[in-house]
Short mmCIF file of C-alpha atoms in Angstrom, two decimals:
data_model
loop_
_atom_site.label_atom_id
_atom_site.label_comp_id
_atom_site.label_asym_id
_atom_site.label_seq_id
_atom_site.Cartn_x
_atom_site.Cartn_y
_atom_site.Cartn_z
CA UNK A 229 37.63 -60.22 -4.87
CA UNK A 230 37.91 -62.59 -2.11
CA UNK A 231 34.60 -63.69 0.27
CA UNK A 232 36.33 -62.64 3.06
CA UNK A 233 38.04 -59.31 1.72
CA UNK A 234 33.87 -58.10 0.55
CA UNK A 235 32.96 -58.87 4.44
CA UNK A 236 35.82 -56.48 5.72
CA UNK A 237 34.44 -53.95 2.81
CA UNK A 238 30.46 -54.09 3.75
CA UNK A 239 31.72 -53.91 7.82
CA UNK A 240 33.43 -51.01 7.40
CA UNK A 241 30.50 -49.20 5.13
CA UNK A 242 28.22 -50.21 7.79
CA UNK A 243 30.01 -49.17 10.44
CA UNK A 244 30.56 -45.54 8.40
CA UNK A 245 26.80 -45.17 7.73
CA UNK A 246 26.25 -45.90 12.08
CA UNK A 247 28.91 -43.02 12.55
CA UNK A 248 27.49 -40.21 10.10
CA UNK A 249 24.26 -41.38 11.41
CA UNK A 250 25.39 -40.15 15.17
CA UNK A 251 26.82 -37.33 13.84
CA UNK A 252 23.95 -36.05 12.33
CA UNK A 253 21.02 -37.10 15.21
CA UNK A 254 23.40 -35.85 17.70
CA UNK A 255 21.75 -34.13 20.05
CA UNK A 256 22.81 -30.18 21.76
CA UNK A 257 24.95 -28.81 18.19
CA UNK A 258 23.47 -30.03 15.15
CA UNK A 259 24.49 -28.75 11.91
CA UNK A 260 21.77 -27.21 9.81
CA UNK A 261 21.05 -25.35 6.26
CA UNK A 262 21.24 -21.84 6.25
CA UNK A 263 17.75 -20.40 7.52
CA UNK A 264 16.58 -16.44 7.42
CA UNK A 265 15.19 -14.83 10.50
CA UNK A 266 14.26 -11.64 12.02
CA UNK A 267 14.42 -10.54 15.45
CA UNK A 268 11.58 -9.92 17.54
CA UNK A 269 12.92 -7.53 20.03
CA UNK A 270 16.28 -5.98 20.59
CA UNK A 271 17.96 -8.89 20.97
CA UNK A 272 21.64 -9.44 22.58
CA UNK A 273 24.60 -11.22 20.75
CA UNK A 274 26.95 -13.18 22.72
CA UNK A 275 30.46 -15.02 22.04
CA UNK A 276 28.94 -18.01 23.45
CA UNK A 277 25.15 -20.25 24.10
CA UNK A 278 24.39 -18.58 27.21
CA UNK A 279 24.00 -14.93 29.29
CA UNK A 280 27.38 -16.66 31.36
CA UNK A 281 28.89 -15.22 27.86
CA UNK A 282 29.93 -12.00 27.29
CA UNK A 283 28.06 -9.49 25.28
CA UNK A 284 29.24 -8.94 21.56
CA UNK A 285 26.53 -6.70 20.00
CA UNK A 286 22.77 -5.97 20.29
CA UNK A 287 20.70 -6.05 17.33
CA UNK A 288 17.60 -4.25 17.04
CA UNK A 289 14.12 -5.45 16.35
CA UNK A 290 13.74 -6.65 12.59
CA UNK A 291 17.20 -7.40 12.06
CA UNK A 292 18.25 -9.81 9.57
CA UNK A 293 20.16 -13.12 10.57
CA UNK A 294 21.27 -16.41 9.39
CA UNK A 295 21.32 -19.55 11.45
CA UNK A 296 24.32 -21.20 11.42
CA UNK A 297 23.94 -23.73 14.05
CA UNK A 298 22.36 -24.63 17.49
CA UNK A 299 22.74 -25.49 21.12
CA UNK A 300 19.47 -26.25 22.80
CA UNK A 301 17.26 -23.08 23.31
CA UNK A 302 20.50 -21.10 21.37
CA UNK A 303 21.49 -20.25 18.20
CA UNK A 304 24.91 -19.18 16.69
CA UNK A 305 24.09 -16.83 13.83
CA UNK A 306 25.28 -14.71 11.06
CA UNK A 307 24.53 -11.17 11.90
CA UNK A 308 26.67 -9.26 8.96
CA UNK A 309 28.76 -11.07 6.34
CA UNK A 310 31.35 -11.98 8.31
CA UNK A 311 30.66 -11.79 12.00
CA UNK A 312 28.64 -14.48 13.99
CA UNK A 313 27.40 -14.87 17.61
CA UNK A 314 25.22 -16.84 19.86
CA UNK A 315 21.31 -15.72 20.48
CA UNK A 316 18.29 -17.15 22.20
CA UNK A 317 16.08 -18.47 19.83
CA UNK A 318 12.77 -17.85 21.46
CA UNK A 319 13.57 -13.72 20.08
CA UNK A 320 13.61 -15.26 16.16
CA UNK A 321 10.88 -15.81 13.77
CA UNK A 322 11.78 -17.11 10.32
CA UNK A 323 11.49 -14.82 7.00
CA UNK A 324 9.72 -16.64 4.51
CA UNK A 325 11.76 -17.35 1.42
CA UNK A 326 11.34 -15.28 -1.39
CA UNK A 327 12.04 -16.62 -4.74
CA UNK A 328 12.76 -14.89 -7.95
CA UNK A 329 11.86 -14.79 -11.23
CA UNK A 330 13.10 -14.02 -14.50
CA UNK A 331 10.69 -11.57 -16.50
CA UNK A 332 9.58 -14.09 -19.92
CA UNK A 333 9.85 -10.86 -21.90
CA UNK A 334 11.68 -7.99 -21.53
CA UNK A 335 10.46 -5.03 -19.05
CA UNK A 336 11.39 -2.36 -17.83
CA UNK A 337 10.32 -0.61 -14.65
CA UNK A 338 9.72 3.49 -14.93
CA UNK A 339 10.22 5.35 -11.42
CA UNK A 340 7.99 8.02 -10.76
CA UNK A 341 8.33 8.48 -7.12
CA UNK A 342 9.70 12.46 -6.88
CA UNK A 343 12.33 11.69 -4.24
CA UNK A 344 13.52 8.70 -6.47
CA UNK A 345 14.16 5.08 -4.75
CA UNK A 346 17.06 3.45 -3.08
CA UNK A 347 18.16 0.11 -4.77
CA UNK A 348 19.41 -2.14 -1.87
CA UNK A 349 21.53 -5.39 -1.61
CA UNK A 350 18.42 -7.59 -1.10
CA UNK A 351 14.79 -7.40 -1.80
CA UNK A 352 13.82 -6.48 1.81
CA UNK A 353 13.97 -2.66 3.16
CA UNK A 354 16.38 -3.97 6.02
CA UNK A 355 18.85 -4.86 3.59
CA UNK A 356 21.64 -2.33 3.37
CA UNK A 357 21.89 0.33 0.47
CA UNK A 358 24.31 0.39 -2.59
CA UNK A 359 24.91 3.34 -2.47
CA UNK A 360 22.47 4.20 -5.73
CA UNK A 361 19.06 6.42 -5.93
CA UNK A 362 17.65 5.95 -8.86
CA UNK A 363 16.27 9.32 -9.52
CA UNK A 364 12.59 10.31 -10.77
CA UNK A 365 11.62 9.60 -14.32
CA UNK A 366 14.21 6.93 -14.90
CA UNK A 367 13.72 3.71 -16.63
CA UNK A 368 15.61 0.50 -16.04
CA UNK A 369 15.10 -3.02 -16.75
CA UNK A 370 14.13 -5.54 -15.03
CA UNK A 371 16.70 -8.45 -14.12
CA UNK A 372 14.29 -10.68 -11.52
CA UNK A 373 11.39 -10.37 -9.90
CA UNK A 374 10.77 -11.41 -6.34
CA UNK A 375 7.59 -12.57 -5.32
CA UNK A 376 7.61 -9.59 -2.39
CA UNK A 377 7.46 -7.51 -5.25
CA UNK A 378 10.48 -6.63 -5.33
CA UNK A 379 12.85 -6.50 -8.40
CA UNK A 380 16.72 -6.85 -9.24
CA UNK A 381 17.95 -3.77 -11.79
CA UNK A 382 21.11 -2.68 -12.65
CA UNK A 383 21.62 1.62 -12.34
CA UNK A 384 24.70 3.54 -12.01
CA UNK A 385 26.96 0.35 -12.54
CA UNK A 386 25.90 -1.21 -9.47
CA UNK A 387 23.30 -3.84 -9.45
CA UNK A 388 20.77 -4.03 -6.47
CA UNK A 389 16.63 -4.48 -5.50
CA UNK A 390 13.81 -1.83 -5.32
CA UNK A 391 10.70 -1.82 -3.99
CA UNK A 392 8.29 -2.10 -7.81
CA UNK A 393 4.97 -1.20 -5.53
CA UNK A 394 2.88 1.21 -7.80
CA UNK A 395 2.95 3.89 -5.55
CA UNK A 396 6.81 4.10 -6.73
CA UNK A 397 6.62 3.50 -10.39
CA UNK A 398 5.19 1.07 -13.12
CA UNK A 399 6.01 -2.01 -14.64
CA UNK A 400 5.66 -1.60 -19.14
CA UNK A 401 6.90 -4.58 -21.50
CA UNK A 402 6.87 -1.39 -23.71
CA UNK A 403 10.08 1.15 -24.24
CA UNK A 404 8.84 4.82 -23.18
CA UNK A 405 11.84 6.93 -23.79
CA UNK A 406 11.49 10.83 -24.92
CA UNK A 407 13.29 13.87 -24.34
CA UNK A 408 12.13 16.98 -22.82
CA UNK A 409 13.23 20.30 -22.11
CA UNK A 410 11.77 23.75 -20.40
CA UNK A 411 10.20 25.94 -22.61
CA UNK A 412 11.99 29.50 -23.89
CA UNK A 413 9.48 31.52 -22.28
CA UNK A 414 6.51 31.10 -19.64
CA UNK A 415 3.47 29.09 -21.56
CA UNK A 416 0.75 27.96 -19.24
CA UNK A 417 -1.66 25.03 -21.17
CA UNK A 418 -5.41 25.78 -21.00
CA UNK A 419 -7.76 22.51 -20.72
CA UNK A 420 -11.42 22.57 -22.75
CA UNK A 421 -12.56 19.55 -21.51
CA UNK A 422 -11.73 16.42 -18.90
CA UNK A 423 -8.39 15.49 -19.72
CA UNK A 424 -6.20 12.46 -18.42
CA UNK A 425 -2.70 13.21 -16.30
CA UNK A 426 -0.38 10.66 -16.44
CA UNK A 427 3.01 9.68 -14.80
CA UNK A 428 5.06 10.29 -18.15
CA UNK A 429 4.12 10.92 -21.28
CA UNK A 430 2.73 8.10 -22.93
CA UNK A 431 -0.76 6.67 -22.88
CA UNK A 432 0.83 3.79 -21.26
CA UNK A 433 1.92 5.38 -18.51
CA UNK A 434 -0.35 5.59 -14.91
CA UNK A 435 -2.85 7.95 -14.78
CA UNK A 436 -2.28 10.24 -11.88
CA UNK A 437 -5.75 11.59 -12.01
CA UNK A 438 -7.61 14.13 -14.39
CA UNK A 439 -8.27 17.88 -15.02
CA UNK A 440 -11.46 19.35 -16.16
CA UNK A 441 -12.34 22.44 -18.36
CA UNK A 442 -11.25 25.80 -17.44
CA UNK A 443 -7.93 23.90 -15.80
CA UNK A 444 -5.17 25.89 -16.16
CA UNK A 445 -1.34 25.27 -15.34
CA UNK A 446 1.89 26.96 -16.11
CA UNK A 447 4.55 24.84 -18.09
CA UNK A 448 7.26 23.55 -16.74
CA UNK A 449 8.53 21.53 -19.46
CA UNK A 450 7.90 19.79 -23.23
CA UNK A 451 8.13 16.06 -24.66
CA UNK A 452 9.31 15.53 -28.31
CA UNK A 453 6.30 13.44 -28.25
CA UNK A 454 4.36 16.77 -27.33
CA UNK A 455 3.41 16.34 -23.95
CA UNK A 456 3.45 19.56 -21.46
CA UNK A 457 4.92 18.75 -17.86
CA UNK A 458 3.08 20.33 -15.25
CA UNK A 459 2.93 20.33 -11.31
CA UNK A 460 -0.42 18.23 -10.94
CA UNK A 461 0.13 17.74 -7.28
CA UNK A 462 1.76 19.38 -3.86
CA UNK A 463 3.99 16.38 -4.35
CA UNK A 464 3.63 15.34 -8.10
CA UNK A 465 4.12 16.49 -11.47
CA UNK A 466 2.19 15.18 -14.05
CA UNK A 467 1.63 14.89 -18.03
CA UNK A 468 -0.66 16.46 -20.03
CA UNK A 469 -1.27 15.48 -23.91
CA UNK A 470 -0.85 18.60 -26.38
CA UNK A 471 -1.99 16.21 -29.34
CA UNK A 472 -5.49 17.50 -29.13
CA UNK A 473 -7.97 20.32 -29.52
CA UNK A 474 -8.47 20.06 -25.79
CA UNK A 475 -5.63 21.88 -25.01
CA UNK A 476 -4.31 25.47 -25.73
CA UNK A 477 -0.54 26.73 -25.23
CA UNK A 478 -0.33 30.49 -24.47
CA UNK A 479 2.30 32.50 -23.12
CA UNK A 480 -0.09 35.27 -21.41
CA UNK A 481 -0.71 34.28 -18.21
CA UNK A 482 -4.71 32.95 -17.16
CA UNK A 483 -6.69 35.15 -14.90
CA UNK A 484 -6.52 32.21 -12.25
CA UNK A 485 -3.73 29.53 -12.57
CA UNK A 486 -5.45 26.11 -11.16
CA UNK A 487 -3.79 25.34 -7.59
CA UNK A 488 -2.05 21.37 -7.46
CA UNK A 489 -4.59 18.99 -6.10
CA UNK A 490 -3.33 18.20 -2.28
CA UNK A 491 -1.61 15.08 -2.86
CA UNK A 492 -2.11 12.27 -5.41
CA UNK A 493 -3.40 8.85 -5.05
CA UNK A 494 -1.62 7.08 -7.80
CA UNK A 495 -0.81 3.96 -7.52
CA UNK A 496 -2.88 3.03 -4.71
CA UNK A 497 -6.16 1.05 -4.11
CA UNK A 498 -9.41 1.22 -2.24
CA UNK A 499 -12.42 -1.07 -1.96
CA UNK A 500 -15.39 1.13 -1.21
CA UNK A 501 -17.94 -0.73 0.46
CA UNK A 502 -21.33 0.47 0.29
CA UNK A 503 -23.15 -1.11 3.10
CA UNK A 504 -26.35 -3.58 3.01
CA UNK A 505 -28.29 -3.68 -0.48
CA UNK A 506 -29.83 -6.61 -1.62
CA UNK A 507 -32.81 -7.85 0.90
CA UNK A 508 -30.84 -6.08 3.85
CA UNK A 509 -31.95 -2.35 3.32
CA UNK A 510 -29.89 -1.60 6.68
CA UNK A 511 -31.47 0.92 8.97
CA UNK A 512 -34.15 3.45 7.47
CA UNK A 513 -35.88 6.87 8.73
CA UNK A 514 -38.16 9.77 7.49
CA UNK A 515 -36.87 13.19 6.82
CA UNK A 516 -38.47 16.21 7.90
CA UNK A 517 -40.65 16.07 5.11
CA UNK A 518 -41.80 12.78 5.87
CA UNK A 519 -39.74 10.77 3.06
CA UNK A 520 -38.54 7.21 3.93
CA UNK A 521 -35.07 6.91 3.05
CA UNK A 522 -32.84 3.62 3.76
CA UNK A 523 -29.76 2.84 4.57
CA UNK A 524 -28.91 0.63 1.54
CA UNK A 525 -29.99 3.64 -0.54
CA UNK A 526 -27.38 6.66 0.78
CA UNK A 527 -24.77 4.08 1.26
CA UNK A 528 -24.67 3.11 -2.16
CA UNK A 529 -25.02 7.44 -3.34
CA UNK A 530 -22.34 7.88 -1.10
CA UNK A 531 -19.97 4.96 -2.01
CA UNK A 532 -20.19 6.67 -6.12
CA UNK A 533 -19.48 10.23 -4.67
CA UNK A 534 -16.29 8.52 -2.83
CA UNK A 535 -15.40 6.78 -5.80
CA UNK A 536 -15.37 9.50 -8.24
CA UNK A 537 -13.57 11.94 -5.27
CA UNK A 538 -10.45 9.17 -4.67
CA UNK A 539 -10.47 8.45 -8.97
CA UNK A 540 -9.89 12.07 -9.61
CA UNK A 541 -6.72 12.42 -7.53
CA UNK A 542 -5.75 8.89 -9.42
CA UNK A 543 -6.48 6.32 -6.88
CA UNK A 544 -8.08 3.18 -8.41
CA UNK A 545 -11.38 1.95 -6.54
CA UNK A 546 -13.05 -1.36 -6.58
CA UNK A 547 -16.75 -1.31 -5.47
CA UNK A 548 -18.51 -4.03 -3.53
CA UNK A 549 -21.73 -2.82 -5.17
CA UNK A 550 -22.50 -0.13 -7.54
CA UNK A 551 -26.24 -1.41 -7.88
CA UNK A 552 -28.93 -2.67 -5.49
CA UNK A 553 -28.03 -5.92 -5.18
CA UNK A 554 -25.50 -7.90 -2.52
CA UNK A 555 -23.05 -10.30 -3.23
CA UNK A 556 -25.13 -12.85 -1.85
CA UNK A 557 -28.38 -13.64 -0.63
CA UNK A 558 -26.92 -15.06 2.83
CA UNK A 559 -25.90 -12.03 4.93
CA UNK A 560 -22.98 -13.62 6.30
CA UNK A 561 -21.42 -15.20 3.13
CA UNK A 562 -22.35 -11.63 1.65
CA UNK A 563 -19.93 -9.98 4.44
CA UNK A 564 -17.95 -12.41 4.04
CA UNK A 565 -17.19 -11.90 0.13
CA UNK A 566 -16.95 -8.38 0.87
CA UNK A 567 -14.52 -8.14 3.23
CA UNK A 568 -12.04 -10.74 0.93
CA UNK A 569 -12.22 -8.40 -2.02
CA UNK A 570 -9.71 -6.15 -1.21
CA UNK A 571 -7.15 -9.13 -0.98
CA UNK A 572 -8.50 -10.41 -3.99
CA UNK A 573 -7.86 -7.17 -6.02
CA UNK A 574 -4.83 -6.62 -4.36
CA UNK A 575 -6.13 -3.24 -2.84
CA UNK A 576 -4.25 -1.56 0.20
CA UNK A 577 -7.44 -0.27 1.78
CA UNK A 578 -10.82 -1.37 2.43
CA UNK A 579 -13.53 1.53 3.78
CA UNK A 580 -17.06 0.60 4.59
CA UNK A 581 -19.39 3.07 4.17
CA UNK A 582 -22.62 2.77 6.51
CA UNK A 583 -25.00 5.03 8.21
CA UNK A 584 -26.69 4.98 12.13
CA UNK A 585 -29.78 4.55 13.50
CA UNK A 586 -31.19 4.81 17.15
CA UNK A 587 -34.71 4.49 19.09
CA UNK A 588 -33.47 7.75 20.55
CA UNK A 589 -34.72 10.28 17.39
CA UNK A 590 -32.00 12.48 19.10
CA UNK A 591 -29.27 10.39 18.75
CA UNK A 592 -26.46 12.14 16.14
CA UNK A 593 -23.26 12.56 14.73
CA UNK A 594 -20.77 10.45 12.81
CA UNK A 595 -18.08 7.79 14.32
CA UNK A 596 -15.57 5.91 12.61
CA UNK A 597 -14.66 2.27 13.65
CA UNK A 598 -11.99 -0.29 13.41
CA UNK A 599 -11.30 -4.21 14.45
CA UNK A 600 -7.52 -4.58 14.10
CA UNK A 601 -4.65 -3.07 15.96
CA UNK A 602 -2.60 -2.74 12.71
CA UNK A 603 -5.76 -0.38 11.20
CA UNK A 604 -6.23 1.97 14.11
CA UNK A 605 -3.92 4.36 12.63
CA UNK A 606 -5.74 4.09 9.35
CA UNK A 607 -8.76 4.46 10.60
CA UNK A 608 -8.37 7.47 12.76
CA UNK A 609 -6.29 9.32 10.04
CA UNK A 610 -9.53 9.15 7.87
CA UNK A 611 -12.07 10.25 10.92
CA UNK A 612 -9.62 13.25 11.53
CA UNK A 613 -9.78 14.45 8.30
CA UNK A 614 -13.42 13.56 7.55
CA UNK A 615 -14.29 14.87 10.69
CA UNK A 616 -12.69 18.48 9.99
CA UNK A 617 -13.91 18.39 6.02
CA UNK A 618 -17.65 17.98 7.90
CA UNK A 619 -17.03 20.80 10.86
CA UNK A 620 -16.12 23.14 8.07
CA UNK A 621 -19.52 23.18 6.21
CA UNK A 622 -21.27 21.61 8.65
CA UNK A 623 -20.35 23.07 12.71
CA UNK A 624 -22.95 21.83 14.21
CA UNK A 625 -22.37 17.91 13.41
CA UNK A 626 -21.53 16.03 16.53
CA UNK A 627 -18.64 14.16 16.03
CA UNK A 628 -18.32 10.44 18.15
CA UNK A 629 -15.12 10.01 17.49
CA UNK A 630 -13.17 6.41 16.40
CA UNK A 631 -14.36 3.15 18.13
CA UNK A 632 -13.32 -0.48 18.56
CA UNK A 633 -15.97 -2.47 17.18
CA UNK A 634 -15.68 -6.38 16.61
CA UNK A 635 -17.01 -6.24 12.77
CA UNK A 636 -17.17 -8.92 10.81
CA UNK A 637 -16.06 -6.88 7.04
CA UNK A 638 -13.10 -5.05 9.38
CA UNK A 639 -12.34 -8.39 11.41
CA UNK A 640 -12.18 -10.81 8.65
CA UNK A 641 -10.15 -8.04 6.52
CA UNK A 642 -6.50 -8.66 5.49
CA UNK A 643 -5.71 -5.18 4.86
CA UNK A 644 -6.07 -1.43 6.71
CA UNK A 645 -9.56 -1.59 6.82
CA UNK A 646 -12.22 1.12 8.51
CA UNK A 647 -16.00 0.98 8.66
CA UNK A 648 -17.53 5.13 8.72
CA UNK A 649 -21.00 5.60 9.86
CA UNK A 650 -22.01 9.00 8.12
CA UNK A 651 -24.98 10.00 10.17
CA UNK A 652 -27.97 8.85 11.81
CA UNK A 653 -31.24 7.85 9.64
CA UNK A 654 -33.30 7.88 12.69
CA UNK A 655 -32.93 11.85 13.36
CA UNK A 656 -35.53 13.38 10.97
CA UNK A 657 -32.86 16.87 10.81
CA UNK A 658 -29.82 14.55 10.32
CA UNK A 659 -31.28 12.80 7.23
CA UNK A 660 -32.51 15.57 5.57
CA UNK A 661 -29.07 17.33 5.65
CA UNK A 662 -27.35 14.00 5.12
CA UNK A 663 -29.06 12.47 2.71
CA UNK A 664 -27.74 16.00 -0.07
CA UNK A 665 -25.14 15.45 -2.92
CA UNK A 666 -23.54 18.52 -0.74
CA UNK A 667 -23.06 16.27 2.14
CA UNK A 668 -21.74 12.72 0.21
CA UNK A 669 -19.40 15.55 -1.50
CA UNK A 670 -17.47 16.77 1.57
CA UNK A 671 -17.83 13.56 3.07
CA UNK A 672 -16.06 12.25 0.43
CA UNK A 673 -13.09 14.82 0.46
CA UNK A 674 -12.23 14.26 3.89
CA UNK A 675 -12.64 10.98 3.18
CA UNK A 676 -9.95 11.11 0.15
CA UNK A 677 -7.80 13.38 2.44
CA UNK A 678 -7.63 10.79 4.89
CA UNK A 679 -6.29 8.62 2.57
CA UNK A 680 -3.93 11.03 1.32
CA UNK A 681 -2.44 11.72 4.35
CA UNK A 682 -2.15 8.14 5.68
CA UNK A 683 -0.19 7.12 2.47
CA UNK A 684 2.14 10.22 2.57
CA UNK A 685 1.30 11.85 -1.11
CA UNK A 686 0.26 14.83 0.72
#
């Protein structure tokens, strides 16, 4: 090749490279990879970058879009899988990308939500349906995992993404499959002592919550693996081993067939908080006896009454405390710790547990508080129903309703979080009736039926 040929050759690369450059850094429409958003607000599609344009279609707020490209302040966008239009920009925020995963070994995914869950096109619940339920009691396996927690599984010949949270179902590397069919005649199954019931029947399965002697429920159907079927819950039916001398099938009917707990906690869970302990006793006060009593003391009594209450419906709790001691010896890095455990356990609740005090030795009555917006609802679904679990056995208890209250264990929180103050230590009446496992006991089923409620497994 020539000298002066190799010139013409590296002039015309150059000048190539200066043309793709102004291409690209042109300003006004640039070209750009495909990007997720949501919308903000209702927002407006037009056939053009501009309101001059006419109107095309109005999404609503959370709808999915793809960016195509962009003219200043607007953005041409994929709204459906074959339709694009122009929108301001300033009404987007991007989705974060979710990748997924294969599973390293095989596993399945058993559903035991009752009304059975809708696989979808993507793994967001915006994305449109396939047309599938998978129904109650089904297994499938899992294809991908998305780091939303949602997971791709083929059903019905169509393959799509469900929501894998464990309120829905459970996640098992091992192959539960059994048979089961209604029994020939009425049999109810008799409990003799505190039994386990579980989401199917295997041992592997979620517990749902447990049954204690003299429980009592009528059949509704039988494992080959010899497992009785029974409605545990308003919502729920549950699984109750046969295997062992702790159960008795008859077919005469008990003198009182055991009502289904009100609602079912499975799958879902709570960091109880007991407040102070350590060197911070919290507030203290006498009884009318003359007993000292502090706050550390029935926080931590009533944190183990919750506990038990919310594991007996089969809700799983973590506890800041379950002895006298903080988390740390500096108050604020103790809150501190406390109020990042639920994130850390990958709870969906966090509920402090404190009590009141006042120079006032009048002052009574319980209140319920929150920090964020996004809890209020929590928290004032757990006041209503620990207020009216209270009023019941207690009329006379003053209730102070729900507060805003800038909290450091509710304000540094990542999840719905609620702080309950349970009575006042400083009211020599008040502490004597509050400071009862009678009190901690209903305080701790309104409490649970708060929970209950809020999370729909009523």
């Amino acid at each position: 090749m020539n000298k002066k040929l190799s010139k013409i050759m590296l002039f015309m690369i150059a000048a190539m490279l200066v043309i793709s450059t102004v291409m690209i850094s042109k300003p006004g429409t640039s070209h750009a990879a495909t990007t997720t958003y949501k919308t903000t607000d209702s927002l407006n599609v037009r056939i053009g970058p501009g309101v001059k344009y006419s109107k095309v279609k109005t999404l609503k707020k959370g709808a999915i879009v793809t960016k195509v490209k962009t003219k200043g302040n607007w953005w041409q966008v994929k709204y459906t899988a074959s339709k694009t239009g122009w929108v301001n920009a300033k009404y987007l925020k991007a989705v974060k990308t979710v990748t997924a995963t294969t599973p390293a070994k095989k596993t399945y995914y058993y559903v035991t939500e009752p009304t059975g869950l809708n696989m979808r096109a993507s793994y967001t619940v915006s994305s449109k349906k396939v047309g599938v339920t998978i129904p109650y009691g089904a297994k499938v396996t899992i294809k991908k995992t998305a780091k939303n927690g949602w997971i791709q599984v083929t059903y019905g010949g169509k393959t799509g993404w469900i929501n894998a949270d464990e309120r829905y179902g459970f996640k098992s590397t091992t192959n539960i499959s059994f048979a089961a069919s209604a029994p020939s005649q009425i049999k109810y199954v008799l409990v003799h002592d505190d039994m386990n019931v579980r989401s199917l029947p295997s041992t592997v399965a979620p517990k749902l919550g447990t049954v204690s002697t003299n429980y009592s429920a009528r059949i509704l159907r039988v494992s080959d693996s010899n497992w009785a079927e029974i409605q545990y819950s308003d919502s729920q039916k549950g699984w109750i081993s046969l295997k062992t001398s702790d159960t008795t099938v008859t077919t005469e009917k008990p003198d009182q067939v055991s009502k289904p707990v009100n609602g079912s906690l499975a799958g879902i869970k709570v960091v109880v908080d007991a407040g102070h302990g350590g060197g911070d006793p919290g507030a203290g006060g006498k009884d009318l006896s003359g007993k000292y009593v502090s706050e550390s003391t029935l926080t931590l009594a009533s944190a183990k009454a919750l506990k038990a209450q919310i594991e007996s419906v089969g809700g799983t709790v973590y506890m800041t405390r379950e002895g006298t001691g903080a988390l740390s010896s500096n108050k604020t890095t103790d809150l501190g710790l406390r109020a990042k455990l639920a994130a850390k356990k990958g709870a969906n609740a966090f509920i402090s547990l404190h009590y009141n005090s006042a120079a006032a030795s009048s002052a009574a009555g319980i209140e319920t508080l929150y920090y964020q917006s996004t809890s209020k609802e929590f928290a004032n679904t757990i006041h209503k129903n620990m207020a009216e679990a209270i009023k019941e056995e207690y009329p006379t208890m003053k209730d102070r309703g729900l507060k805003y209250q800038n909290v450091m264990v509710l304000r540094e929180n990542s999840v719905f979080a609620t702080l309950v103050e349970l009575g006042f230590v400083s009211n020599p009446s008040e502490l004597s009736r509050i400071n009862t496992d009678a009190y901690r006991a209903v305080v701790a089923e309104g409490i649970t039926n708060g929970i209950i409620e809020y999370y729909g497994r009523d």
